[in-house]
Short mmCIF file of C-alpha atoms and ligand atoms in Angstrom, two decimals:
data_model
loop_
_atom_site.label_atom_id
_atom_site.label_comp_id
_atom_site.label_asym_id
_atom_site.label_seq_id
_atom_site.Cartn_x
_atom_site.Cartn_y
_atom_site.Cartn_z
CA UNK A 1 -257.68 9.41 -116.32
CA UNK A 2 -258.63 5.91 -116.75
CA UNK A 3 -256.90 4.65 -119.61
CA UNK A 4 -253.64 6.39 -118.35
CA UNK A 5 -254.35 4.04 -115.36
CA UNK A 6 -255.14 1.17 -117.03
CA UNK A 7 -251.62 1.90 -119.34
CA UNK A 8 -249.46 1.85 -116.26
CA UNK A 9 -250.83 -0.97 -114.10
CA UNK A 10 -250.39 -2.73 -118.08
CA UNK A 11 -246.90 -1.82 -117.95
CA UNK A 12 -246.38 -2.48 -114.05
CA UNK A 13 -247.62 -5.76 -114.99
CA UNK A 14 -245.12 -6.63 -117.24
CA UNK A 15 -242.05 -5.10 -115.17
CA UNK A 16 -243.21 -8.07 -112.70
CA UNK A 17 -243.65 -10.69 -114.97
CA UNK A 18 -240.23 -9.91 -116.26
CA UNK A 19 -238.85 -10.64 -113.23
CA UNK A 20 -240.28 -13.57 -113.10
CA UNK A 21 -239.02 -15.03 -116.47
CA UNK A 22 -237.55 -18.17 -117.03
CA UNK A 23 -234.39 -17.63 -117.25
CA UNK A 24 -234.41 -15.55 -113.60
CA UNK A 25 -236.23 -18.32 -111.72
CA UNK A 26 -233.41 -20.54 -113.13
CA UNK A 27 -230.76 -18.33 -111.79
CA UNK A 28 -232.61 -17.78 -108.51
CA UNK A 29 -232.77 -21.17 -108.11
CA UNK A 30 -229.16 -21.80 -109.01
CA UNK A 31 -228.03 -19.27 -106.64
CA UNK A 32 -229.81 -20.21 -103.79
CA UNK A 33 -227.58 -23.81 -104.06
CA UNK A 34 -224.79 -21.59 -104.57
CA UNK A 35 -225.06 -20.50 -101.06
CA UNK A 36 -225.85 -23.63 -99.65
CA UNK A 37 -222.82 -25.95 -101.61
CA UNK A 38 -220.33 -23.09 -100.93
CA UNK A 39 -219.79 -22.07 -104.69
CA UNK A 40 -219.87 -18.25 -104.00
CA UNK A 41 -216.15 -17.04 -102.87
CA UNK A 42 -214.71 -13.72 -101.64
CA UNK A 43 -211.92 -12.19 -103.64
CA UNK A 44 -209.87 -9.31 -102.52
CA UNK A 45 -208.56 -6.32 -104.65
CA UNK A 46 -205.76 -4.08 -103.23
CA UNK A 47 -206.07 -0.72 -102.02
CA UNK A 48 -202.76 1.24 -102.02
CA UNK A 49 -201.29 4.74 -100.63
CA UNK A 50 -201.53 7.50 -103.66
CA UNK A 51 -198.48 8.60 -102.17
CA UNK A 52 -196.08 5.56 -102.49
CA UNK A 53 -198.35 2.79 -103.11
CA UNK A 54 -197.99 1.02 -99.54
CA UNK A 55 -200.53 -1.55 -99.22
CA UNK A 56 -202.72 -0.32 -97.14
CA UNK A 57 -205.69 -3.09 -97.20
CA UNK A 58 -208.22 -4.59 -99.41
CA UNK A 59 -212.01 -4.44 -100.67
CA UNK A 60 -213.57 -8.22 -100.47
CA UNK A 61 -215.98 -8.85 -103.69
CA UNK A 62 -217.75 -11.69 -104.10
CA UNK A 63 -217.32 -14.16 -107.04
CA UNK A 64 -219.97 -17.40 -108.03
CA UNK A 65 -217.44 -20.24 -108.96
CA UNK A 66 -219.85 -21.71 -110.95
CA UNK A 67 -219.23 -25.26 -112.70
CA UNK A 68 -219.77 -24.25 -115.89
CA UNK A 69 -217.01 -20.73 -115.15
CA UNK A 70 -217.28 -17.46 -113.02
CA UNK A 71 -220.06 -15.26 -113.00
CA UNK A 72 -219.53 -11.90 -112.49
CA UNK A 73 -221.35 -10.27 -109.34
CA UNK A 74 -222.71 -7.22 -112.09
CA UNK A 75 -224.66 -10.55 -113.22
CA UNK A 76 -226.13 -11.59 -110.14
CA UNK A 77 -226.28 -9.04 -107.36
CA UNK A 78 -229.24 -7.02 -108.82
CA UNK A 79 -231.23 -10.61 -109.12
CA UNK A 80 -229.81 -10.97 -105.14
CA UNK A 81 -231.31 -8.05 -104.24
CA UNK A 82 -234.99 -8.63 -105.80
CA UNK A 83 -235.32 -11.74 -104.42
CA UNK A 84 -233.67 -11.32 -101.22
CA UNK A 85 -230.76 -13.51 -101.32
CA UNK A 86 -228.26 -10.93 -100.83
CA UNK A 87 -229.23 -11.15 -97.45
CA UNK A 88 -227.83 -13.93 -96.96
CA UNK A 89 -224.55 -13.46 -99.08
CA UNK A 90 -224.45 -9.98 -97.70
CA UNK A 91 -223.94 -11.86 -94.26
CA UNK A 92 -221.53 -14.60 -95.78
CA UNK A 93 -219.11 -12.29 -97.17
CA UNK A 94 -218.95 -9.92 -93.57
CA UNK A 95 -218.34 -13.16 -91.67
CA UNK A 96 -215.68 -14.50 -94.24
CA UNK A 97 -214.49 -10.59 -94.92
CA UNK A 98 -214.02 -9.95 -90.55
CA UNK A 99 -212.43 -13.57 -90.53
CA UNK A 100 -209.94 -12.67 -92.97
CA UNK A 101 -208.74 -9.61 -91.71
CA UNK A 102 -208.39 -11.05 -88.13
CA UNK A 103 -206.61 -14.20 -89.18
CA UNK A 104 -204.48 -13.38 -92.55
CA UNK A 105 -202.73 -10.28 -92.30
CA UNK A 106 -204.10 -8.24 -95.32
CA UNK A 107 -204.76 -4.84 -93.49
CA UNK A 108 -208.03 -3.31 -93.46
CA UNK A 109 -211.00 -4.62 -95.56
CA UNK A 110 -213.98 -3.13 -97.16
CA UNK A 111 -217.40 -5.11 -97.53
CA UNK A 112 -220.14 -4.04 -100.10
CA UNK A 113 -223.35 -3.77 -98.15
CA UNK A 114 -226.20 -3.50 -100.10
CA UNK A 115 -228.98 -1.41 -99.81
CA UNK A 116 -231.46 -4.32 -99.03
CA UNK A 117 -229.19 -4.99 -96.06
CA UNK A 118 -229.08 -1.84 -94.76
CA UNK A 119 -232.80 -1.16 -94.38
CA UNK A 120 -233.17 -4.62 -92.62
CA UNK A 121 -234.04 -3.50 -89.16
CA UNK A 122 -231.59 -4.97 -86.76
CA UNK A 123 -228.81 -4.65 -89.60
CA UNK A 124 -226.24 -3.10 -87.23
CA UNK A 125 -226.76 -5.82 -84.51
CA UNK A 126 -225.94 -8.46 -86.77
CA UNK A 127 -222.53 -6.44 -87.77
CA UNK A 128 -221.92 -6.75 -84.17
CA UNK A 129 -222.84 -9.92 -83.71
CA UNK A 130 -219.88 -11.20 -86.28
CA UNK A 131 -217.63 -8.81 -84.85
CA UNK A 132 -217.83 -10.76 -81.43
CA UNK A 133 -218.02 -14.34 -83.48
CA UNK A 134 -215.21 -13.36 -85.64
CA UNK A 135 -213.03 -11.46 -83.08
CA UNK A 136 -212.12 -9.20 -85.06
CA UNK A 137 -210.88 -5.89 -84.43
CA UNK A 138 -213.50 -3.48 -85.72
CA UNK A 139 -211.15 -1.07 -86.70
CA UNK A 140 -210.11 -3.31 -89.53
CA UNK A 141 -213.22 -3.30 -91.08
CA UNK A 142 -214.72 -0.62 -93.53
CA UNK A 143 -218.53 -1.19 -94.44
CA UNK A 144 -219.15 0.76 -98.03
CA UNK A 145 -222.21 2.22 -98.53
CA UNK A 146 -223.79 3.28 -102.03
CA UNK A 147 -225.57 6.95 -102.16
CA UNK A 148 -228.86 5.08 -103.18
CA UNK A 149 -229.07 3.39 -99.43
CA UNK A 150 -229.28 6.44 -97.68
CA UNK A 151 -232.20 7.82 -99.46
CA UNK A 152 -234.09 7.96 -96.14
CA UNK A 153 -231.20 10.38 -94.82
CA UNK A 154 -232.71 10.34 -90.58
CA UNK A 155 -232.87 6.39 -90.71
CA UNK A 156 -229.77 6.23 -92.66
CA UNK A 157 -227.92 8.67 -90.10
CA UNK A 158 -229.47 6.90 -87.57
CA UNK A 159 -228.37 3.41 -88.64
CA UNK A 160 -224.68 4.51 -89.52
CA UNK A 161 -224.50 6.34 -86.28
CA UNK A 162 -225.06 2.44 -84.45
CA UNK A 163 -222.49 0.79 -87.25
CA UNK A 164 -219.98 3.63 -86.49
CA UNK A 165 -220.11 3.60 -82.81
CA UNK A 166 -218.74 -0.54 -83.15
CA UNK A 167 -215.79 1.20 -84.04
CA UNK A 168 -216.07 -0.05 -88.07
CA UNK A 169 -215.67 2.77 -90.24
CA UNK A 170 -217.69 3.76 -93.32
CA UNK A 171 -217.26 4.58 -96.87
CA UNK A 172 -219.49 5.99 -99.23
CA UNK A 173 -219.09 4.06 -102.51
CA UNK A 174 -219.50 5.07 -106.03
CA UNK A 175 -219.50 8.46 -104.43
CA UNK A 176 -220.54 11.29 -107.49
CA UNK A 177 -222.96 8.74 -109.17
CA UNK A 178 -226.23 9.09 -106.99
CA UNK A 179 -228.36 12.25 -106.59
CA UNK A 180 -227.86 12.90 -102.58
CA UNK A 181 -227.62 16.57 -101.56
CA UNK A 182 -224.28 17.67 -100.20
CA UNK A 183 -226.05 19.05 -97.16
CA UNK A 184 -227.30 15.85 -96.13
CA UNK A 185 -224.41 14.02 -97.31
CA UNK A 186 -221.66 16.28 -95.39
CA UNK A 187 -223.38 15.59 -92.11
CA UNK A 188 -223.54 11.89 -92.13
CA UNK A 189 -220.82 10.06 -90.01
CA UNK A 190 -218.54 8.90 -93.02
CA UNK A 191 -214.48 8.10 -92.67
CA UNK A 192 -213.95 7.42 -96.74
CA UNK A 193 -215.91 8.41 -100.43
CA UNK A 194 -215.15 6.32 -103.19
CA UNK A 195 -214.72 8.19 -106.43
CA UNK A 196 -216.51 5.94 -108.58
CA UNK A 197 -214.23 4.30 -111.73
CA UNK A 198 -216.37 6.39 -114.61
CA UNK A 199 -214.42 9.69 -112.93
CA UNK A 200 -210.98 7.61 -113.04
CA UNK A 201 -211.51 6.45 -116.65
CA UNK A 202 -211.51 9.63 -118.56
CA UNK A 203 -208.43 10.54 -116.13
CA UNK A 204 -204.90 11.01 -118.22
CA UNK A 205 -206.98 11.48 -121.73
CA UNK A 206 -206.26 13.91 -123.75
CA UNK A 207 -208.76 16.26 -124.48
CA UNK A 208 -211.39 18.07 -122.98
CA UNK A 209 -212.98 14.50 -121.51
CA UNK A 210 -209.41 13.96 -119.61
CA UNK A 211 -209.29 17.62 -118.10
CA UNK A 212 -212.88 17.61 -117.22
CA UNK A 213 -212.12 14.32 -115.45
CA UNK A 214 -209.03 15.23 -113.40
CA UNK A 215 -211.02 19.10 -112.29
CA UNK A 216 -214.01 17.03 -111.03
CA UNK A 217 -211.71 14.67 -108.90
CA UNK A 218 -210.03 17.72 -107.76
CA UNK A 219 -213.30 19.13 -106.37
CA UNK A 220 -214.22 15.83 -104.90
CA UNK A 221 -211.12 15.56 -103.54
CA UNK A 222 -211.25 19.58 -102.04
CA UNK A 223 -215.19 18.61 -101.02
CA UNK A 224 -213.58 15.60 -98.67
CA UNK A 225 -211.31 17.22 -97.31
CA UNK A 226 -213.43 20.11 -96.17
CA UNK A 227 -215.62 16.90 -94.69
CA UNK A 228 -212.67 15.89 -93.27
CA UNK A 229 -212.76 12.23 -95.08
CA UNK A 230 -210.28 10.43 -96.79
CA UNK A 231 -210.36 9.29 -100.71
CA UNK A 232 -210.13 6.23 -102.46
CA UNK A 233 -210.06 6.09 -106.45
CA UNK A 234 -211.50 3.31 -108.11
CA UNK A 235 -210.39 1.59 -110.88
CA UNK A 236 -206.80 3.20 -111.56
CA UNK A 237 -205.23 1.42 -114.63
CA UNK A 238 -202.38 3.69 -115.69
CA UNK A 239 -199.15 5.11 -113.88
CA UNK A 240 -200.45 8.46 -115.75
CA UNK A 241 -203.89 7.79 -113.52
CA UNK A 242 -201.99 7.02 -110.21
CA UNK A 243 -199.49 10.04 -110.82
CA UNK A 244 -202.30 12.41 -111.62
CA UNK A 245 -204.46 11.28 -108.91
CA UNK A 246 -201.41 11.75 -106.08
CA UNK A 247 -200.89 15.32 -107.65
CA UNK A 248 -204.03 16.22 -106.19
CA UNK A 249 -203.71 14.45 -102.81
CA UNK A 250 -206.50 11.44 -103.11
CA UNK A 251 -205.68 8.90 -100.16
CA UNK A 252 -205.53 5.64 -101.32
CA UNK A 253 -205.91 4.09 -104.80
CA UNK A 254 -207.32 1.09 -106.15
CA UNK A 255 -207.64 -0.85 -109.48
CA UNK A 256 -205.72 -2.95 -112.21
CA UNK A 257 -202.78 -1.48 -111.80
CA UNK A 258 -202.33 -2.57 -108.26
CA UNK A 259 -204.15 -5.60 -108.22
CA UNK A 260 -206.90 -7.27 -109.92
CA UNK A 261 -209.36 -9.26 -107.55
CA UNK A 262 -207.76 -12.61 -106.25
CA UNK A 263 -208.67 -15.50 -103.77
CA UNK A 264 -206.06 -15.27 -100.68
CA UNK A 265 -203.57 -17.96 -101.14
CA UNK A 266 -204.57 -21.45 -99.68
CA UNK A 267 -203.67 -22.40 -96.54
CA UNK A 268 -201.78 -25.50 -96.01
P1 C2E B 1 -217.76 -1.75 -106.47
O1 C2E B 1 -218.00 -1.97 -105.03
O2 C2E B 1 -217.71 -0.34 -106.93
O3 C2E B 1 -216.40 -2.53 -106.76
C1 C2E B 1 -215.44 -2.13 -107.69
C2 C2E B 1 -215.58 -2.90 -109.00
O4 C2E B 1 -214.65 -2.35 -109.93
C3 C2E B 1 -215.23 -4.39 -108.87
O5 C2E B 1 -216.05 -5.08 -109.82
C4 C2E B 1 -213.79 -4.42 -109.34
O6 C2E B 1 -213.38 -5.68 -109.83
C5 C2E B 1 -213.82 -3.39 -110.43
N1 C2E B 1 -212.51 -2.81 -110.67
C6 C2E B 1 -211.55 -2.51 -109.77
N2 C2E B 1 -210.47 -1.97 -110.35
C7 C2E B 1 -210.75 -1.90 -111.66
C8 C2E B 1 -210.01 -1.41 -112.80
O7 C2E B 1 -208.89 -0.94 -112.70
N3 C2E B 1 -210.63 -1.49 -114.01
C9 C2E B 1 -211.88 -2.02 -114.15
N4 C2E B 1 -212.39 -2.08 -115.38
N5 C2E B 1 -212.60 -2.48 -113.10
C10 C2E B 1 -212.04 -2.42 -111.87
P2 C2E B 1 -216.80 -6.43 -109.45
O8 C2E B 1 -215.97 -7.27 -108.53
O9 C2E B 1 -217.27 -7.04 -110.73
O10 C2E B 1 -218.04 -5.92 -108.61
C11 C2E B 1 -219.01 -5.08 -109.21
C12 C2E B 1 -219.94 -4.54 -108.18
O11 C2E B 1 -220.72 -5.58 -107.59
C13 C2E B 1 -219.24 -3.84 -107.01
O12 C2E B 1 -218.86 -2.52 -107.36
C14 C2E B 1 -220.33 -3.89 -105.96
O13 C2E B 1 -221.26 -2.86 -106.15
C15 C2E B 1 -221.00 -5.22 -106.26
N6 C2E B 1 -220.47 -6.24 -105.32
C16 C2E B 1 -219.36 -7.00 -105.42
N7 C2E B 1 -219.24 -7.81 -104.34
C17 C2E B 1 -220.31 -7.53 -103.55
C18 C2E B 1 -220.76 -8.03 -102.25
O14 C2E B 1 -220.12 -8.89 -101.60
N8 C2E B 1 -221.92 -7.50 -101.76
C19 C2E B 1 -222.63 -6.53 -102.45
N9 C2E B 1 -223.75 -6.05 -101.88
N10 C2E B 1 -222.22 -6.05 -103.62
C20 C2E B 1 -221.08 -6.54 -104.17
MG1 MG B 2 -217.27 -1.23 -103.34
MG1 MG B 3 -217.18 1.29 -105.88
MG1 MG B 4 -218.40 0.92 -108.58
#
């Protein structure tokens, strides 16, 4: 009915003009010179073996250095990807990401790739087109992927069918969060899932939470390997965690305990 109408398009009004508040064209604005003078910066966390915590490689995540201290990407990447920016420091952290895996010797590396960027038509041809800038061998690169970006599962399938046959490989991130179905999930052409860090952080409790925690990474972990993918755990704090998580055979493991984010050491 009308009114109903009228309420939503009311309240649809004001979602929008929330986005445009103040304080969000400041930080649009502010970010967009953060690209240009250079103030945004790739850190890099460590991912280890769960079986004898061998460095393996490393996810790159981007940082603002901003004058007044760091911002935290939680703070601007959903603002990047309403206005569109995270194109553009989607593509600066690949480039910087495939150049520092070719030229500094820190193993494989994992770039975030938002969803924005992976509906841009031509997305995989610009992934190859820094592969051949870069050099880099494509093998060392791992593109992660949240559930949420592969809503349109044919496109999606489609579109990490072209990424995978560069030779990158591909990791579902966050992996247990979204609402995918397995069926469409178990066909797509993915290497790595990501248990997401709110599985990890119950892990080693005691109690009912902790148990709960470590049977559900269990099944994830049983679920990969009948997709015949490899695991990564996010945010592992605690030997307990690591110990635990090794017990039931995830891959690789990542978090605090192993390394927090970090620039890579100047060069001279
Ligand atoms: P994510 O991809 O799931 O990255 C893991 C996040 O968990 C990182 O937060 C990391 O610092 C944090 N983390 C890792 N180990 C631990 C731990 O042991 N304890 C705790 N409490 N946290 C841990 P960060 O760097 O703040 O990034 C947050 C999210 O922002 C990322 O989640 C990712 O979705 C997004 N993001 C970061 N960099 C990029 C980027 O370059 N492009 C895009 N599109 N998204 C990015
Ligand atoms: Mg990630
Ligand atoms: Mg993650
Ligand atoms: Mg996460």
């Amino acid at each position: 009915n009308r009114a109903k109408q009228a309420g939503y398009s009311y309240a649809y009004f004001n979602v929008a003009h929330d986005r445009r508040n103040p304080h969000d064209i400041e930080k649009t604005a502010a970010l967009h010179h953060a690209i240009e003078r250079g103030e945004l910066q790739v850190y890099y966390q460590p991912v280890v073996t769960a079986s004898d915590h061998r460095l393996i490689g490393h996810e790159a995540l981007v940082r603002w250095n901003r004058p007044g201290g760091m911002v935290s990407p939680a703070e601007f990447i959903p603002l990047a990807e309403a206005t569109g920016q995270i194109l553009n420091i989607g593509a600066f952290v690949l480039r910087q990401a495939a150049l520092d895996a070719h030229t500094r010797r820190i193993g494989r590396v994992s770039v975030n790739v938002s969803a924005r960027e992976f509906e841009q038509p031509g997305y995989a041809e610009q992934v190859r087109a820094v592969l051949e800038e870069t050099g880099v061998d494509p093998d060392l690169l791992v593109l992660e992927i949240t559930e949420s970006s592969l809503l349109n599962a044919e496109r999606a399938g489609a579109v990490l069918n072209d990424l995978r046959s560069l030779g990158v490989r591909l990791a579902l991130d966050d992996f247990g969060t979204g609402y995918s179905s397995l069926g469409a999930m178990s066909s797509l052409p993915v290497q790595i899932l990501k248990i997401d860090r709110s599985f990890t952080r119950d892990l080693g409790r005691e109690g009912p939470a902790g148990t709960r925690a470590l049977e559900v990474i269990r099944a994830i972990v049983t679920l990969a390997g009948a997709m015949e993918v490899l695991t990564v755990a996010e945010g592992v704090e605690t030997p307990l965690q690591a110990a635990l998580l090794r017990e039931v055979r995830c891959t690789f493991l990542q978090g605090f305990l192993f390394g927090r984010p970090a620039p890579l050491p100047a060069l001279d």
